[in-house]
Amino acid sequence: LESPKRPTEKPLRIPINDVYKIEGFGTVAVGRVETGVLKKKANIVFAPGNIKSEVSHLNAPLQIEVANPGDNVGFNVKVRANDIKRGCVAGDAMIDPPKEVDEFLAQIVIVNHPGTSRKDTAQLLTAILLTLPVNSRKSKLKLTEELEP
């Protein structure tokens, strides 16, 4: 069984899961490296907010020098703990930094729904770390029938 190829060549993206303020150590952001490579001393930016910092320590769970896609990491940054929060995305400040968007296109697959889903109903959509209320009247949802396997 071969391991899947990790997307190390893509831009760095780390959705932030938690942020801790540790006395004597500073602010620690915790997340999973989705794409790219995070290195100690890297200049990163958090979106939204365009908050820039340098990674001073990198832990997963021991102190490491490099974090690859799939690694859950905690990294020390020199920002206030309340400036970044769960749902922010960290990326490289110089090479294709993460940016805010007004809209995005997504493919949604409803695996198990207890009733019916119509265009006039409101759903709750969970995507990676974010939970978003979706109003199907305002969104451009294209509902299709589920095919039986």
mmCIF file of C-alpha atoms in Angstrom:
data_model
loop_
_atom_site.group_PDB
_atom_site.id
_atom_site.type_symbol
_atom_site.label_atom_id
_atom_site.label_comp_id
_atom_site.label_asym_id
_atom_site.label_seq_id
_atom_site.Cartn_x
_atom_site.Cartn_y
_atom_site.Cartn_z
ATOM 1 C CA LEU A 1 0.000 0.000 0.000
ATOM 2 C CA GLU A 2 1.517 3.303 -1.087
ATOM 3 C CA SER A 3 1.168 6.508 0.882
ATOM 4 C CA PRO A 4 -0.499 9.367 -0.977
ATOM 5 C CA LYS A 5 1.763 12.108 -2.317
ATOM 6 C CA ARG A 6 1.765 15.021 0.094
ATOM 7 C CA PRO A 7 1.148 18.466 -1.492
ATOM 8 C CA THR A 8 4.468 20.020 -0.403
ATOM 9 C CA GLU A 9 4.842 22.071 -3.614
ATOM 10 C CA LYS A 10 1.580 23.987 -3.054
ATOM 11 C CA PRO A 11 1.402 27.234 -1.025
ATOM 12 C CA LEU A 12 1.494 26.863 2.764
ATOM 13 C CA ARG A 13 -1.981 26.629 4.310
ATOM 14 C CA ILE A 14 -2.639 25.861 7.991
ATOM 15 C CA PRO A 15 -6.233 26.276 9.226
ATOM 16 C CA ILE A 16 -5.965 27.304 12.881
ATOM 17 C CA ASN A 17 -7.758 24.962 15.268
ATOM 18 C CA ASP A 18 -6.851 26.595 18.604
ATOM 19 C CA VAL A 19 -4.800 29.479 19.988
ATOM 20 C CA TYR A 20 -3.183 29.356 23.431
ATOM 21 C CA LYS A 21 -1.500 32.015 25.560
ATOM 22 C CA ILE A 22 1.208 30.209 27.544
ATOM 23 C CA GLU A 23 2.893 32.170 30.314
ATOM 24 C CA GLY A 24 6.630 32.488 29.724
ATOM 25 C CA PHE A 25 6.307 31.141 26.184
ATOM 26 C CA GLY A 26 3.842 33.437 24.406
ATOM 27 C CA THR A 27 1.145 32.767 21.827
ATOM 28 C CA VAL A 28 0.909 29.267 20.367
ATOM 29 C CA ALA A 29 -1.273 28.611 17.310
ATOM 30 C CA VAL A 30 -2.309 24.995 16.704
ATOM 31 C CA GLY A 31 -3.422 23.515 13.389
ATOM 32 C CA ARG A 32 -2.851 20.884 10.717
ATOM 33 C CA VAL A 33 -0.558 21.597 7.785
ATOM 34 C CA GLU A 34 -2.828 21.033 4.764
ATOM 35 C CA THR A 35 -0.416 22.073 2.000
ATOM 36 C CA GLY A 36 3.122 23.387 1.765
ATOM 37 C CA VAL A 37 5.886 23.134 4.357
ATOM 38 C CA LEU A 38 6.202 25.109 7.609
ATOM 39 C CA LYS A 39 9.749 25.795 8.821
ATOM 40 C CA LYS A 40 11.112 27.330 11.986
ATOM 41 C CA LYS A 41 11.925 31.056 11.471
ATOM 42 C CA ALA A 42 9.415 31.271 8.578
ATOM 43 C CA ASN A 43 7.594 34.567 8.036
ATOM 44 C CA ILE A 44 3.869 33.824 8.052
ATOM 45 C CA VAL A 45 0.638 35.768 7.721
ATOM 46 C CA PHE A 46 -2.788 34.996 9.195
ATOM 47 C CA ALA A 47 -5.954 35.643 7.203
ATOM 48 C CA PRO A 48 -8.344 37.263 7.713
ATOM 49 C CA GLY A 49 -6.682 40.313 9.193
ATOM 50 C CA ASN A 50 -3.301 40.193 7.432
ATOM 51 C CA ILE A 51 -1.477 39.641 10.754
ATOM 52 C CA LYS A 52 2.219 38.916 10.162
ATOM 53 C CA SER A 53 4.693 37.138 12.443
ATOM 54 C CA GLU A 54 7.700 34.838 12.534
ATOM 55 C CA VAL A 55 7.598 31.216 13.719
ATOM 56 C CA SER A 56 10.007 30.965 16.660
ATOM 57 C CA HIS A 57 9.245 27.404 17.841
ATOM 58 C CA LEU A 58 7.613 24.456 16.087
ATOM 59 C CA ASN A 59 6.220 21.427 17.967
ATOM 60 C CA ALA A 60 4.546 18.225 16.728
ATOM 61 C CA PRO A 61 4.492 16.913 19.618
ATOM 62 C CA LEU A 62 8.274 17.271 20.113
ATOM 63 C CA GLN A 63 10.237 20.307 18.955
ATOM 64 C CA ILE A 64 10.910 19.970 15.205
ATOM 65 C CA GLU A 65 12.451 22.089 12.438
ATOM 66 C CA VAL A 66 9.996 21.304 9.588
ATOM 67 C CA ALA A 67 6.276 20.384 9.455
ATOM 68 C CA ASN A 68 4.894 18.676 6.341
ATOM 69 C CA PRO A 69 1.308 18.231 5.073
ATOM 70 C CA GLY A 70 -0.666 16.042 7.458
ATOM 71 C CA ASP A 71 1.316 17.096 10.548
ATOM 72 C CA ASN A 72 -0.598 18.545 13.491
ATOM 73 C CA VAL A 73 1.598 21.328 14.809
ATOM 74 C CA GLY A 74 1.779 23.985 17.459
ATOM 75 C CA PHE A 75 3.910 26.991 16.591
ATOM 76 C CA ASN A 76 4.970 29.979 18.633
ATOM 77 C CA VAL A 77 4.249 33.378 17.062
ATOM 78 C CA LYS A 78 4.843 36.928 18.258
ATOM 79 C CA VAL A 79 1.272 38.235 18.149
ATOM 80 C CA ARG A 80 -1.381 38.779 20.796
ATOM 81 C CA ALA A 81 -3.475 35.652 21.412
ATOM 82 C CA ASN A 82 -6.744 37.497 20.755
ATOM 83 C CA ASP A 83 -5.532 38.775 17.336
ATOM 84 C CA ILE A 84 -5.834 35.296 15.819
ATOM 85 C CA LYS A 85 -8.532 32.722 16.452
ATOM 86 C CA ARG A 86 -9.949 29.372 15.373
ATOM 87 C CA GLY A 87 -10.818 29.534 11.690
ATOM 88 C CA CYS A 88 -7.943 31.808 10.660
ATOM 89 C CA VAL A 89 -5.593 30.414 8.024
ATOM 90 C CA ALA A 90 -1.811 30.743 8.250
ATOM 91 C CA GLY A 91 0.341 30.861 5.139
ATOM 92 C CA ASP A 92 3.701 32.046 3.870
ATOM 93 C CA ALA A 93 3.900 35.856 3.978
ATOM 94 C CA MET A 94 5.977 36.089 0.789
ATOM 95 C CA ILE A 95 4.815 33.244 -1.485
ATOM 96 C CA ASP A 96 1.070 33.277 -2.287
ATOM 97 C CA PRO A 97 -0.243 34.390 1.138
ATOM 98 C CA PRO A 98 -3.835 33.470 2.089
ATOM 99 C CA LYS A 99 -6.409 36.171 1.309
ATOM 100 C CA GLU A 100 -10.014 36.937 2.160
ATOM 101 C CA VAL A 101 -12.628 36.276 -0.528
ATOM 102 C CA ASP A 102 -16.143 37.589 -1.105
ATOM 103 C CA GLU A 103 -17.402 34.297 -2.540
ATOM 104 C CA PHE A 104 -16.224 30.809 -3.321
ATOM 105 C CA LEU A 105 -17.353 27.789 -5.280
ATOM 106 C CA ALA A 106 -17.716 24.470 -3.471
ATOM 107 C CA GLN A 107 -19.036 21.018 -4.284
ATOM 108 C CA ILE A 108 -21.160 19.699 -1.427
ATOM 109 C CA VAL A 109 -22.096 16.058 -1.029
ATOM 110 C CA ILE A 110 -24.844 15.244 1.480
ATOM 111 C CA VAL A 111 -23.996 11.765 2.695
ATOM 112 C CA ASN A 112 -26.884 11.170 5.065
ATOM 113 C CA HIS A 113 -29.908 13.415 5.402
ATOM 114 C CA PRO A 114 -32.830 12.298 7.597
ATOM 115 C CA GLY A 115 -35.498 13.958 5.445
ATOM 116 C CA THR A 116 -35.664 15.872 2.240
ATOM 117 C CA SER A 117 -33.642 18.861 1.173
ATOM 118 C CA ARG A 118 -35.375 21.495 -0.920
ATOM 119 C CA LYS A 119 -34.336 24.845 -2.266
ATOM 120 C CA ASP A 120 -36.319 26.695 0.456
ATOM 121 C CA THR A 121 -34.701 24.946 3.440
ATOM 122 C CA ALA A 122 -31.822 26.183 5.599
ATOM 123 C CA GLN A 123 -28.949 23.774 6.256
ATOM 124 C CA LEU A 124 -25.909 23.859 8.512
ATOM 125 C CA LEU A 125 -22.694 23.221 6.616
ATOM 126 C CA THR A 126 -19.444 22.213 8.323
ATOM 127 C CA ALA A 127 -16.280 22.610 6.237
ATOM 128 C CA ILE A 128 -12.902 21.722 7.799
ATOM 129 C CA LEU A 129 -12.928 24.117 10.784
ATOM 130 C CA LEU A 130 -15.777 26.453 9.954
ATOM 131 C CA THR A 131 -19.481 26.000 10.582
ATOM 132 C CA LEU A 132 -21.524 28.167 8.273
ATOM 133 C CA PRO A 133 -25.286 28.707 8.170
ATOM 134 C CA VAL A 134 -26.369 28.370 4.557
ATOM 135 C CA ASN A 135 -29.589 29.956 3.335
ATOM 136 C CA SER A 136 -30.434 28.165 0.109
ATOM 137 C CA ARG A 137 -32.664 31.032 -1.057
ATOM 138 C CA LYS A 138 -29.724 33.464 -1.137
ATOM 139 C CA SER A 139 -27.041 31.009 -2.177
ATOM 140 C CA LYS A 140 -26.731 29.630 -5.656
ATOM 141 C CA LEU A 141 -27.230 26.000 -4.643
ATOM 142 C CA LYS A 142 -27.790 23.565 -7.431
ATOM 143 C CA LEU A 143 -29.504 20.576 -5.843
ATOM 144 C CA THR A 144 -29.232 17.272 -7.633
ATOM 145 C CA GLU A 145 -30.718 13.892 -6.810
ATOM 146 C CA GLU A 146 -28.562 11.430 -4.919
ATOM 147 C CA LEU A 147 -27.773 8.358 -6.967
ATOM 148 C CA GLU A 148 -28.195 4.951 -5.391
ATOM 149 C CA PRO A 149 -24.943 2.936 -5.296
#
